[in-house]
């Protein structure tokens, strides 16, 4: 398996041509900010041929890539059918990313070193942002997630495989974290100490959603799995949301994971990559706008229990992501790409600080959720 730091032009071009029909490659450049996969924008040599996205799936994380592709196909097929028969988003542009077949009709290409390559249509005249630009943008992000959930609300979860066992199961992350801690040899730095203390003081949050599933209060539904702000495409022209991208994590789960993940990424004006972690705060007013947009389309299928668990779920998902980053930092950064020394530690500090800020405003967040019921 090649290292994650470098792909030669030759390697990339070799992969790209598997998805091309007789057209030369003009340019290939790295695209987006994903923490797991590598994504490249490929521009083709003939003017009339559209650019497309070439991706190398991280098969250390997605150990069953065929199932990942099968899930995406089930979801996109279902959404296409829904769009033909209902009017949920009939008044706006709404697009679904498409896989491109290889020249011999397959949905991916494996290179001799075992790399798993696939290609997707590039949705033009659209953009993503890493930080919310204002209330309209926040409502659009919420609307996109609500649309995604609404379009999938009648897809039986039996049609989706669990492609990432343990994903969003906070108690399982804690168990692994305890193992990593047990094997730790070096003395923690002051920032690591802060994280260690934070986890110890708040580990009681971890079982909330798993208990809710066990007790039958919440049920599994098809979820996106990674609906952070920069997975929602915005139309350049109208400013309206037009797609949810990055469908690798679609699987059965709780919509609370998705809503929590969306809010923790939208309501942090410094973004999840800031090093200024001490200044990170959760902005409940942005949260309100995201939820207003979400409920505009999703209220019809939300149960009272769905609302009950939301405030705590938002806090939990920030805590969980912090724990995942921190664990990876302690464990040699083998899961999340790290661009500099301490990168995953800073990411952890940001999420823990966010969870702390959510905790200190939990009554206000509860009141916002209650307003929307
Ligand atoms: C990862 O690779 P990316 O950026 O799409 C991660 C998500 C995290 C996210 C945090 C499969 O997503 O769970 O929320 O980083 N994806 C996986 O930015 O673990
Ligand atoms: Mg992702």
mmCIF file of C-alpha atoms and ligand atoms in Angstrom:
data_model
loop_
_atom_site.group_PDB
_atom_site.id
_atom_site.type_symbol
_atom_site.label_atom_id
_atom_site.label_comp_id
_atom_site.label_asym_id
_atom_site.label_seq_id
_atom_site.Cartn_x
_atom_site.Cartn_y
_atom_site.Cartn_z
ATOM 1 C CA UNK A 1 0.000 0.000 0.000
ATOM 2 C CA UNK A 2 1.468 3.408 -0.908
ATOM 3 C CA UNK A 3 2.051 5.939 1.879
ATOM 4 C CA UNK A 4 -0.571 8.622 2.171
ATOM 5 C CA UNK A 5 1.775 11.498 1.590
ATOM 6 C CA UNK A 6 2.535 11.283 -2.091
ATOM 7 C CA UNK A 7 1.120 9.995 -5.360
ATOM 8 C CA UNK A 8 3.160 10.532 -8.499
ATOM 9 C CA UNK A 9 1.525 12.064 -11.554
ATOM 10 C CA UNK A 10 2.098 8.736 -13.266
ATOM 11 C CA UNK A 11 0.211 6.794 -10.553
ATOM 12 C CA UNK A 12 -2.680 9.246 -10.635
ATOM 13 C CA UNK A 13 -2.843 9.340 -14.407
ATOM 14 C CA UNK A 14 -2.738 5.574 -14.548
ATOM 15 C CA UNK A 15 -5.735 5.410 -12.200
ATOM 16 C CA UNK A 16 -7.614 8.223 -13.963
ATOM 17 C CA UNK A 17 -7.326 6.648 -17.415
ATOM 18 C CA UNK A 18 -9.222 3.573 -16.148
ATOM 19 C CA UNK A 19 -12.296 5.785 -16.056
ATOM 20 C CA UNK A 20 -11.687 7.644 -19.328
ATOM 21 C CA UNK A 21 -12.805 6.787 -22.773
ATOM 22 C CA UNK A 22 -10.028 7.765 -25.119
ATOM 23 C CA UNK A 23 -9.527 11.265 -23.756
ATOM 24 C CA UNK A 24 -6.176 12.532 -22.480
ATOM 25 C CA UNK A 25 -5.812 13.852 -18.935
ATOM 26 C CA UNK A 26 -5.088 17.572 -18.815
ATOM 27 C CA UNK A 27 -4.619 18.128 -15.102
ATOM 28 C CA UNK A 28 -4.953 16.226 -11.818
ATOM 29 C CA UNK A 29 -4.944 18.104 -8.546
ATOM 30 C CA UNK A 30 -5.732 17.237 -4.957
ATOM 31 C CA UNK A 31 -9.228 18.290 -3.977
ATOM 32 C CA UNK A 32 -11.128 18.932 -0.737
ATOM 33 C CA UNK A 33 -10.190 18.423 2.890
ATOM 34 C CA UNK A 34 -11.213 14.826 3.727
ATOM 35 C CA UNK A 35 -9.489 13.249 6.713
ATOM 36 C CA UNK A 36 -9.589 9.658 5.456
ATOM 37 C CA UNK A 37 -9.664 9.216 1.660
ATOM 38 C CA UNK A 38 -7.600 10.995 -0.995
ATOM 39 C CA UNK A 39 -9.575 12.934 -3.592
ATOM 40 C CA UNK A 40 -8.360 14.445 -6.879
ATOM 41 C CA UNK A 41 -10.034 16.609 -9.470
ATOM 42 C CA UNK A 42 -9.293 15.358 -12.966
ATOM 43 C CA UNK A 43 -9.614 17.751 -15.885
ATOM 44 C CA UNK A 44 -9.913 16.070 -19.265
ATOM 45 C CA UNK A 45 -8.159 17.137 -22.428
ATOM 46 C CA UNK A 46 -11.245 17.622 -24.602
ATOM 47 C CA UNK A 47 -13.195 20.733 -23.818
ATOM 48 C CA UNK A 48 -16.601 19.063 -24.013
ATOM 49 C CA UNK A 49 -15.639 16.402 -21.457
ATOM 50 C CA UNK A 50 -16.505 17.316 -17.897
ATOM 51 C CA UNK A 51 -14.030 17.205 -15.016
ATOM 52 C CA UNK A 52 -14.539 14.377 -12.528
ATOM 53 C CA UNK A 53 -13.384 13.296 -9.079
ATOM 54 C CA UNK A 54 -10.947 10.463 -8.668
ATOM 55 C CA UNK A 55 -10.726 8.964 -5.221
ATOM 56 C CA UNK A 56 -8.529 6.468 -3.469
ATOM 57 C CA UNK A 57 -10.623 4.872 -0.753
ATOM 58 C CA UNK A 58 -8.782 4.250 2.506
ATOM 59 C CA UNK A 59 -9.228 0.509 2.845
ATOM 60 C CA UNK A 60 -7.637 0.448 6.271
ATOM 61 C CA UNK A 61 -10.716 2.363 7.462
ATOM 62 C CA UNK A 62 -13.253 0.995 4.959
ATOM 63 C CA UNK A 63 -12.224 -2.615 5.079
ATOM 64 C CA UNK A 64 -15.076 -3.771 2.899
ATOM 65 C CA UNK A 65 -15.071 -1.266 0.029
ATOM 66 C CA UNK A 66 -17.478 -3.308 -2.101
ATOM 67 C CA UNK A 67 -20.117 -2.945 0.586
ATOM 68 C CA UNK A 68 -19.434 0.785 0.812
ATOM 69 C CA UNK A 69 -20.164 1.089 -2.907
ATOM 70 C CA UNK A 70 -23.205 -1.175 -2.601
ATOM 71 C CA UNK A 71 -24.640 1.035 0.173
ATOM 72 C CA UNK A 72 -24.099 4.156 -1.897
ATOM 73 C CA UNK A 73 -25.847 2.498 -4.847
ATOM 74 C CA UNK A 74 -28.843 1.497 -2.698
ATOM 75 C CA UNK A 75 -29.107 5.037 -1.368
ATOM 76 C CA UNK A 76 -28.707 6.872 -4.659
ATOM 77 C CA UNK A 77 -31.118 4.509 -6.445
ATOM 78 C CA UNK A 78 -33.728 5.054 -3.733
ATOM 79 C CA UNK A 79 -33.250 8.828 -3.731
ATOM 80 C CA UNK A 80 -33.586 8.993 -7.526
ATOM 81 C CA UNK A 81 -36.848 7.071 -7.356
ATOM 82 C CA UNK A 82 -38.119 9.339 -4.593
ATOM 83 C CA UNK A 83 -37.261 12.444 -6.557
ATOM 84 C CA UNK A 84 -39.338 11.216 -9.488
ATOM 85 C CA UNK A 85 -42.399 10.578 -7.360
ATOM 86 C CA UNK A 86 -42.460 13.230 -4.657
ATOM 87 C CA UNK A 87 -42.143 16.972 -4.607
ATOM 88 C CA UNK A 88 -39.844 17.444 -1.616
ATOM 89 C CA UNK A 89 -37.230 19.408 -3.533
ATOM 90 C CA UNK A 90 -39.065 19.985 -6.799
ATOM 91 C CA UNK A 91 -38.610 23.750 -6.492
ATOM 92 C CA UNK A 92 -34.809 23.720 -6.495
ATOM 93 C CA UNK A 93 -31.788 22.122 -8.108
ATOM 94 C CA UNK A 94 -31.016 18.866 -6.246
ATOM 95 C CA UNK A 95 -28.230 16.591 -7.421
ATOM 96 C CA UNK A 96 -26.878 13.199 -6.531
ATOM 97 C CA UNK A 97 -23.244 12.321 -7.111
ATOM 98 C CA UNK A 98 -22.864 9.605 -9.753
ATOM 99 C CA UNK A 99 -20.199 6.912 -9.981
ATOM 100 C CA UNK A 100 -18.352 6.677 -13.263
ATOM 101 C CA UNK A 101 -17.710 3.174 -14.580
ATOM 102 C CA UNK A 102 -14.267 1.992 -15.563
ATOM 103 C CA UNK A 103 -13.639 1.393 -19.248
ATOM 104 C CA UNK A 104 -14.475 -2.275 -18.664
ATOM 105 C CA UNK A 105 -17.746 -1.481 -16.905
ATOM 106 C CA UNK A 106 -16.765 -1.925 -13.242
ATOM 107 C CA UNK A 107 -17.456 0.516 -10.405
ATOM 108 C CA UNK A 108 -13.843 0.690 -9.234
ATOM 109 C CA UNK A 109 -10.304 -0.201 -10.183
ATOM 110 C CA UNK A 110 -7.734 -1.919 -7.957
ATOM 111 C CA UNK A 111 -4.103 -1.181 -8.747
ATOM 112 C CA UNK A 112 -1.394 -3.792 -8.354
ATOM 113 C CA UNK A 113 -0.433 -2.424 -4.900
ATOM 114 C CA UNK A 114 -4.016 -2.981 -3.685
ATOM 115 C CA UNK A 115 -5.202 0.654 -3.855
ATOM 116 C CA UNK A 116 -8.950 0.944 -4.418
ATOM 117 C CA UNK A 117 -9.796 3.703 -6.916
ATOM 118 C CA UNK A 118 -13.186 4.992 -7.949
ATOM 119 C CA UNK A 119 -14.483 8.004 -9.839
ATOM 120 C CA UNK A 120 -17.451 10.288 -9.355
ATOM 121 C CA UNK A 121 -19.161 13.029 -11.237
ATOM 122 C CA UNK A 122 -18.122 16.518 -10.196
ATOM 123 C CA UNK A 123 -21.120 18.712 -9.480
ATOM 124 C CA UNK A 124 -20.337 21.986 -11.190
ATOM 125 C CA UNK A 125 -21.302 25.550 -10.232
ATOM 126 C CA UNK A 126 -21.397 24.661 -6.577
ATOM 127 C CA UNK A 127 -19.138 25.065 -3.566
ATOM 128 C CA UNK A 128 -18.744 24.053 0.067
ATOM 129 C CA UNK A 129 -17.700 26.133 3.051
ATOM 130 C CA UNK A 130 -15.854 25.078 6.196
ATOM 131 C CA UNK A 131 -17.530 27.749 8.284
ATOM 132 C CA UNK A 132 -21.113 29.032 8.320
ATOM 133 C CA UNK A 133 -21.363 32.378 6.588
ATOM 134 C CA UNK A 134 -24.671 33.490 8.118
ATOM 135 C CA UNK A 135 -28.192 32.407 9.095
ATOM 136 C CA UNK A 136 -29.264 31.679 5.498
ATOM 137 C CA UNK A 137 -26.342 29.334 4.978
ATOM 138 C CA UNK A 138 -27.073 27.628 8.325
ATOM 139 C CA UNK A 139 -30.722 27.043 7.354
ATOM 140 C CA UNK A 140 -29.636 25.643 3.992
ATOM 141 C CA UNK A 141 -27.256 23.178 5.634
ATOM 142 C CA UNK A 142 -30.056 22.035 7.943
ATOM 143 C CA UNK A 143 -32.456 21.821 5.013
ATOM 144 C CA UNK A 144 -30.022 19.610 3.101
ATOM 145 C CA UNK A 145 -29.690 17.161 5.973
ATOM 146 C CA UNK A 146 -33.467 17.158 6.497
ATOM 147 C CA UNK A 147 -33.962 16.473 2.800
ATOM 148 C CA UNK A 148 -31.465 13.639 2.879
ATOM 149 C CA UNK A 149 -33.209 12.034 5.866
ATOM 150 C CA UNK A 150 -36.666 12.611 4.398
ATOM 151 C CA UNK A 151 -35.733 11.061 1.050
ATOM 152 C CA UNK A 152 -34.346 7.999 2.832
ATOM 153 C CA UNK A 153 -36.931 7.729 5.589
ATOM 154 C CA UNK A 154 -38.692 4.809 3.875
ATOM 155 C CA UNK A 155 -35.581 2.897 2.789
ATOM 156 C CA UNK A 156 -35.550 -0.278 4.936
ATOM 157 C CA UNK A 157 -32.304 -0.420 6.909
ATOM 158 C CA UNK A 158 -32.051 -4.103 6.011
ATOM 159 C CA UNK A 159 -30.907 -2.846 2.596
ATOM 160 C CA UNK A 160 -27.847 -1.151 4.088
ATOM 161 C CA UNK A 161 -24.772 -2.967 5.337
ATOM 162 C CA UNK A 162 -22.883 -1.902 8.434
ATOM 163 C CA UNK A 163 -19.713 -0.893 6.642
ATOM 164 C CA UNK A 164 -17.987 0.529 9.720
ATOM 165 C CA UNK A 165 -18.713 -1.618 12.770
ATOM 166 C CA UNK A 166 -18.403 0.464 15.925
ATOM 167 C CA UNK A 167 -18.832 3.789 14.077
ATOM 168 C CA UNK A 168 -20.531 6.281 16.441
ATOM 169 C CA UNK A 169 -20.726 3.693 19.217
ATOM 170 C CA UNK A 170 -19.206 5.927 21.882
ATOM 171 C CA UNK A 171 -18.742 3.247 24.568
ATOM 172 C CA UNK A 172 -16.736 1.144 22.098
ATOM 173 C CA UNK A 173 -14.443 4.103 21.378
ATOM 174 C CA UNK A 174 -13.977 4.521 25.127
ATOM 175 C CA UNK A 175 -13.007 0.875 25.508
ATOM 176 C CA UNK A 176 -10.379 1.239 22.776
ATOM 177 C CA UNK A 177 -9.210 4.499 24.328
ATOM 178 C CA UNK A 178 -8.669 2.753 27.660
ATOM 179 C CA UNK A 179 -6.574 0.118 25.895
ATOM 180 C CA UNK A 180 -4.463 2.783 24.187
ATOM 181 C CA UNK A 181 -3.995 4.587 27.523
ATOM 182 C CA UNK A 182 -2.953 1.341 29.164
ATOM 183 C CA UNK A 183 -0.126 0.976 26.638
ATOM 184 C CA UNK A 184 1.050 4.593 26.874
ATOM 185 C CA UNK A 185 4.706 4.914 27.852
ATOM 186 C CA UNK A 186 5.550 8.636 27.657
ATOM 187 C CA UNK A 187 4.638 11.344 30.135
ATOM 188 C CA UNK A 188 1.680 13.421 28.871
ATOM 189 C CA UNK A 189 2.160 17.065 27.855
ATOM 190 C CA UNK A 190 0.017 19.725 29.539
ATOM 191 C CA UNK A 191 -2.451 19.716 26.632
ATOM 192 C CA UNK A 192 -2.646 15.943 26.726
ATOM 193 C CA UNK A 193 -3.251 16.185 30.479
ATOM 194 C CA UNK A 194 -6.154 18.533 29.779
ATOM 195 C CA UNK A 195 -7.677 16.006 27.368
ATOM 196 C CA UNK A 196 -7.107 13.073 29.742
ATOM 197 C CA UNK A 197 -8.880 14.956 32.494
ATOM 198 C CA UNK A 198 -11.722 15.982 30.185
ATOM 199 C CA UNK A 199 -12.385 12.400 29.146
ATOM 200 C CA UNK A 200 -12.301 11.185 32.748
ATOM 201 C CA UNK A 201 -14.716 13.862 33.903
ATOM 202 C CA UNK A 202 -17.191 13.245 31.093
ATOM 203 C CA UNK A 203 -17.025 9.566 30.276
ATOM 204 C CA UNK A 204 -20.465 9.192 31.870
ATOM 205 C CA UNK A 205 -21.885 10.833 28.710
ATOM 206 C CA UNK A 206 -20.819 7.923 26.529
ATOM 207 C CA UNK A 207 -23.655 5.354 26.832
ATOM 208 C CA UNK A 208 -26.555 7.784 26.265
ATOM 209 C CA UNK A 209 -27.536 6.846 22.720
ATOM 210 C CA UNK A 210 -26.725 3.157 22.958
ATOM 211 C CA UNK A 211 -28.942 2.957 26.042
ATOM 212 C CA UNK A 212 -31.710 4.721 24.130
ATOM 213 C CA UNK A 213 -31.492 2.106 21.373
ATOM 214 C CA UNK A 214 -31.425 -0.748 23.874
ATOM 215 C CA UNK A 215 -34.452 0.635 25.716
ATOM 216 C CA UNK A 216 -36.355 1.079 22.477
ATOM 217 C CA UNK A 217 -36.618 4.880 22.787
ATOM 218 C CA UNK A 218 -34.801 5.510 19.496
ATOM 219 C CA UNK A 219 -34.663 3.398 16.379
ATOM 220 C CA UNK A 220 -32.113 2.935 13.654
ATOM 221 C CA UNK A 221 -32.715 4.612 10.309
ATOM 222 C CA UNK A 222 -30.622 5.228 7.216
ATOM 223 C CA UNK A 223 -28.126 7.968 8.072
ATOM 224 C CA UNK A 224 -25.448 9.888 6.206
ATOM 225 C CA UNK A 225 -22.838 9.288 8.912
ATOM 226 C CA UNK A 226 -20.703 12.365 8.171
ATOM 227 C CA UNK A 227 -22.980 15.358 7.497
ATOM 228 C CA UNK A 228 -20.469 18.019 8.462
ATOM 229 C CA UNK A 229 -20.789 21.469 6.978
ATOM 230 C CA UNK A 230 -18.366 20.850 4.112
ATOM 231 C CA UNK A 231 -20.290 17.827 2.871
ATOM 232 C CA UNK A 232 -23.199 20.037 1.843
ATOM 233 C CA UNK A 233 -22.960 21.599 -1.602
ATOM 234 C CA UNK A 234 -24.286 25.107 -2.122
ATOM 235 C CA UNK A 235 -25.390 26.408 -5.512
ATOM 236 C CA UNK A 236 -23.022 29.207 -6.645
ATOM 237 C CA UNK A 237 -25.885 31.066 -8.238
ATOM 238 C CA UNK A 238 -28.728 30.834 -5.738
ATOM 239 C CA UNK A 239 -26.943 30.100 -2.440
ATOM 240 C CA UNK A 240 -29.339 27.177 -1.924
ATOM 241 C CA UNK A 241 -28.151 23.746 -0.828
ATOM 242 C CA UNK A 242 -28.195 21.312 -3.729
ATOM 243 C CA UNK A 243 -26.580 18.069 -2.618
ATOM 244 C CA UNK A 244 -25.170 16.014 0.226
ATOM 245 C CA UNK A 245 -21.882 14.499 -0.810
ATOM 246 C CA UNK A 246 -19.428 11.971 0.683
ATOM 247 C CA UNK A 247 -21.793 9.034 1.053
ATOM 248 C CA UNK A 248 -19.188 6.521 2.253
ATOM 249 C CA UNK A 249 -20.598 6.376 5.742
ATOM 250 C CA UNK A 250 -24.276 5.852 4.845
ATOM 251 C CA UNK A 251 -25.474 3.018 7.022
ATOM 252 C CA UNK A 252 -28.123 2.218 9.615
ATOM 253 C CA UNK A 253 -27.762 4.571 12.575
ATOM 254 C CA UNK A 254 -29.482 7.223 14.650
ATOM 255 C CA UNK A 255 -30.475 10.507 13.084
ATOM 256 C CA UNK A 256 -29.181 12.018 16.343
ATOM 257 C CA UNK A 257 -25.636 11.107 15.215
ATOM 258 C CA UNK A 258 -26.209 13.058 12.018
ATOM 259 C CA UNK A 259 -27.914 16.072 13.550
ATOM 260 C CA UNK A 260 -25.310 16.210 16.322
ATOM 261 C CA UNK A 261 -22.472 15.975 13.822
ATOM 262 C CA UNK A 262 -23.978 18.657 11.618
ATOM 263 C CA UNK A 263 -24.435 21.032 14.538
ATOM 264 C CA UNK A 264 -21.034 20.472 16.091
ATOM 265 C CA UNK A 265 -19.466 21.365 12.749
ATOM 266 C CA UNK A 266 -21.729 24.335 11.953
ATOM 267 C CA UNK A 267 -21.847 26.050 15.337
ATOM 268 C CA UNK A 268 -18.101 26.422 15.756
ATOM 269 C CA UNK A 269 -17.172 29.679 14.022
ATOM 270 C CA UNK A 270 -13.435 28.910 14.276
ATOM 271 C CA UNK A 271 -13.847 25.609 12.418
ATOM 272 C CA UNK A 272 -12.585 22.199 13.447
ATOM 273 C CA UNK A 273 -9.048 22.846 12.170
ATOM 274 C CA UNK A 274 -8.279 25.892 14.324
ATOM 275 C CA UNK A 275 -5.297 25.826 16.666
ATOM 276 C CA UNK A 276 -6.941 28.498 18.784
ATOM 277 C CA UNK A 277 -8.803 25.815 20.672
ATOM 278 C CA UNK A 278 -9.210 27.799 23.886
ATOM 279 C CA UNK A 279 -11.370 30.326 22.014
ATOM 280 C CA UNK A 280 -13.753 27.704 20.597
ATOM 281 C CA UNK A 281 -17.406 28.196 21.545
ATOM 282 C CA UNK A 282 -20.667 26.666 20.415
ATOM 283 C CA UNK A 283 -23.035 29.239 18.904
ATOM 284 C CA UNK A 284 -26.602 28.189 19.780
ATOM 285 C CA UNK A 285 -28.151 30.788 17.464
ATOM 286 C CA UNK A 286 -26.501 29.185 14.442
ATOM 287 C CA UNK A 287 -27.735 25.885 15.869
ATOM 288 C CA UNK A 288 -31.268 27.253 15.919
ATOM 289 C CA UNK A 289 -31.044 28.191 12.225
ATOM 290 C CA UNK A 290 -29.677 24.769 11.243
ATOM 291 C CA UNK A 291 -32.490 23.086 13.168
ATOM 292 C CA UNK A 292 -35.123 25.384 11.669
ATOM 293 C CA UNK A 293 -33.920 24.387 8.194
ATOM 294 C CA UNK A 294 -33.820 20.734 9.190
ATOM 295 C CA UNK A 295 -37.297 20.717 10.727
ATOM 296 C CA UNK A 296 -38.772 22.560 7.755
ATOM 297 C CA UNK A 297 -38.575 19.273 5.902
ATOM 298 C CA UNK A 298 -37.975 16.609 8.557
ATOM 299 C CA UNK A 299 -40.504 17.476 11.235
ATOM 300 C CA UNK A 300 -43.046 15.109 9.698
ATOM 301 C CA UNK A 301 -41.062 12.015 10.654
ATOM 302 C CA UNK A 302 -39.552 13.120 13.962
ATOM 303 C CA UNK A 303 -40.902 11.520 17.134
ATOM 304 C CA UNK A 304 -41.063 13.266 20.532
ATOM 305 C CA UNK A 305 -38.136 11.067 21.656
ATOM 306 C CA UNK A 306 -36.101 12.260 18.663
ATOM 307 C CA UNK A 307 -36.378 15.792 20.034
ATOM 308 C CA UNK A 308 -35.791 14.686 23.655
ATOM 309 C CA UNK A 309 -32.362 13.243 22.873
ATOM 310 C CA UNK A 310 -31.117 16.015 20.584
ATOM 311 C CA UNK A 311 -29.400 18.432 22.995
ATOM 312 C CA UNK A 312 -27.435 15.673 24.720
ATOM 313 C CA UNK A 313 -26.635 14.046 21.372
ATOM 314 C CA UNK A 314 -25.056 17.260 20.055
ATOM 315 C CA UNK A 315 -22.792 17.368 23.105
ATOM 316 C CA UNK A 316 -22.067 13.657 22.849
ATOM 317 C CA UNK A 317 -20.991 13.749 19.188
ATOM 318 C CA UNK A 318 -18.522 16.577 19.885
ATOM 319 C CA UNK A 319 -17.160 14.583 22.837
ATOM 320 C CA UNK A 320 -16.995 11.396 20.763
ATOM 321 C CA UNK A 321 -15.129 13.045 17.890
ATOM 322 C CA UNK A 322 -12.708 14.613 20.380
ATOM 323 C CA UNK A 323 -12.139 11.180 21.859
ATOM 324 C CA UNK A 324 -11.527 9.677 18.398
ATOM 325 C CA UNK A 325 -8.986 12.389 17.509
ATOM 326 C CA UNK A 326 -7.272 12.144 20.899
ATOM 327 C CA UNK A 327 -7.063 8.371 20.750
ATOM 328 C CA UNK A 328 -5.560 8.587 17.260
ATOM 329 C CA UNK A 329 -3.033 11.161 18.476
ATOM 330 C CA UNK A 330 -1.969 8.861 21.318
ATOM 331 C CA UNK A 331 -1.906 5.897 18.981
ATOM 332 C CA UNK A 332 0.381 7.304 16.264
ATOM 333 C CA UNK A 333 -2.140 9.014 13.913
ATOM 334 C CA UNK A 334 -2.989 5.893 11.996
ATOM 335 C CA UNK A 335 -6.647 6.762 11.276
ATOM 336 C CA UNK A 336 -7.020 10.500 10.582
ATOM 337 C CA UNK A 337 -4.550 12.126 8.182
ATOM 338 C CA UNK A 338 -2.308 14.497 10.108
ATOM 339 C CA UNK A 339 -0.579 17.394 8.369
ATOM 340 C CA UNK A 340 1.668 18.402 11.251
ATOM 341 C CA UNK A 341 2.905 17.087 14.596
ATOM 342 C CA UNK A 342 0.126 17.361 17.148
ATOM 343 C CA UNK A 343 -2.581 17.897 14.505
ATOM 344 C CA UNK A 344 -4.939 15.303 15.975
ATOM 345 C CA UNK A 345 -4.264 16.624 19.480
ATOM 346 C CA UNK A 346 -5.394 20.099 18.393
ATOM 347 C CA UNK A 347 -8.437 18.618 16.684
ATOM 348 C CA UNK A 348 -9.270 16.792 19.921
ATOM 349 C CA UNK A 349 -8.845 19.933 22.012
ATOM 350 C CA UNK A 350 -11.219 21.780 19.671
ATOM 351 C CA UNK A 351 -13.949 19.151 19.980
ATOM 352 C CA UNK A 352 -13.563 18.798 23.752
ATOM 353 C CA UNK A 353 -13.704 22.563 24.153
ATOM 354 C CA UNK A 354 -16.831 22.576 21.973
ATOM 355 C CA UNK A 355 -18.433 19.835 24.096
ATOM 356 C CA UNK A 356 -17.641 21.890 27.197
ATOM 357 C CA UNK A 357 -19.267 24.945 25.625
ATOM 358 C CA UNK A 358 -22.345 22.938 24.616
ATOM 359 C CA UNK A 359 -22.556 21.613 28.168
ATOM 360 C CA UNK A 360 -22.469 25.097 29.651
ATOM 361 C CA UNK A 361 -25.366 26.167 27.364
ATOM 362 C CA UNK A 362 -27.367 22.965 27.469
ATOM 363 C CA UNK A 363 -30.498 24.592 28.953
ATOM 364 C CA UNK A 364 -30.554 27.212 26.205
ATOM 365 C CA UNK A 365 -30.083 24.490 23.555
ATOM 366 C CA UNK A 366 -32.904 22.497 25.153
ATOM 367 C CA UNK A 367 -35.152 25.565 24.947
ATOM 368 C CA UNK A 368 -34.313 25.996 21.235
ATOM 369 C CA UNK A 369 -35.160 22.348 20.548
ATOM 370 C CA UNK A 370 -38.404 22.649 22.549
ATOM 371 C CA UNK A 371 -39.404 25.719 20.487
ATOM 372 C CA UNK A 372 -39.149 23.602 17.345
ATOM 373 C CA UNK A 373 -41.258 20.641 18.452
HETATM 374 C C1 LIG B 1 -13.749 11.923 8.861
HETATM 375 O O1 LIG B 1 -12.753 11.932 5.971
HETATM 376 P P1 LIG B 1 -13.831 12.837 6.359
HETATM 377 O O2 LIG B 1 -13.266 14.183 6.644
HETATM 378 O O3 LIG B 1 -14.947 12.858 5.361
HETATM 379 C C2 LIG B 1 -14.516 10.869 9.659
HETATM 380 C C3 LIG B 1 -15.756 11.475 10.299
HETATM 381 C C4 LIG B 1 -15.387 12.688 11.144
HETATM 382 C C5 LIG B 1 -14.643 13.689 10.263
HETATM 383 C C6 LIG B 1 -14.208 14.898 11.072
HETATM 384 C C7 LIG B 1 -15.045 7.453 8.167
HETATM 385 O O4 LIG B 1 -14.490 12.280 7.743
HETATM 386 O O5 LIG B 1 -16.389 10.523 11.126
HETATM 387 O O6 LIG B 1 -16.529 13.285 11.703
HETATM 388 O O7 LIG B 1 -13.480 13.071 9.675
HETATM 389 N N1 LIG B 1 -14.889 9.760 8.788
HETATM 390 C C8 LIG B 1 -14.677 8.481 9.148
HETATM 391 O O8 LIG B 1 -13.814 15.907 10.214
HETATM 392 O O9 LIG B 1 -14.191 8.164 10.222
HETATM 393 MG MG1 LIG B 2 -16.461 11.443 5.152
#
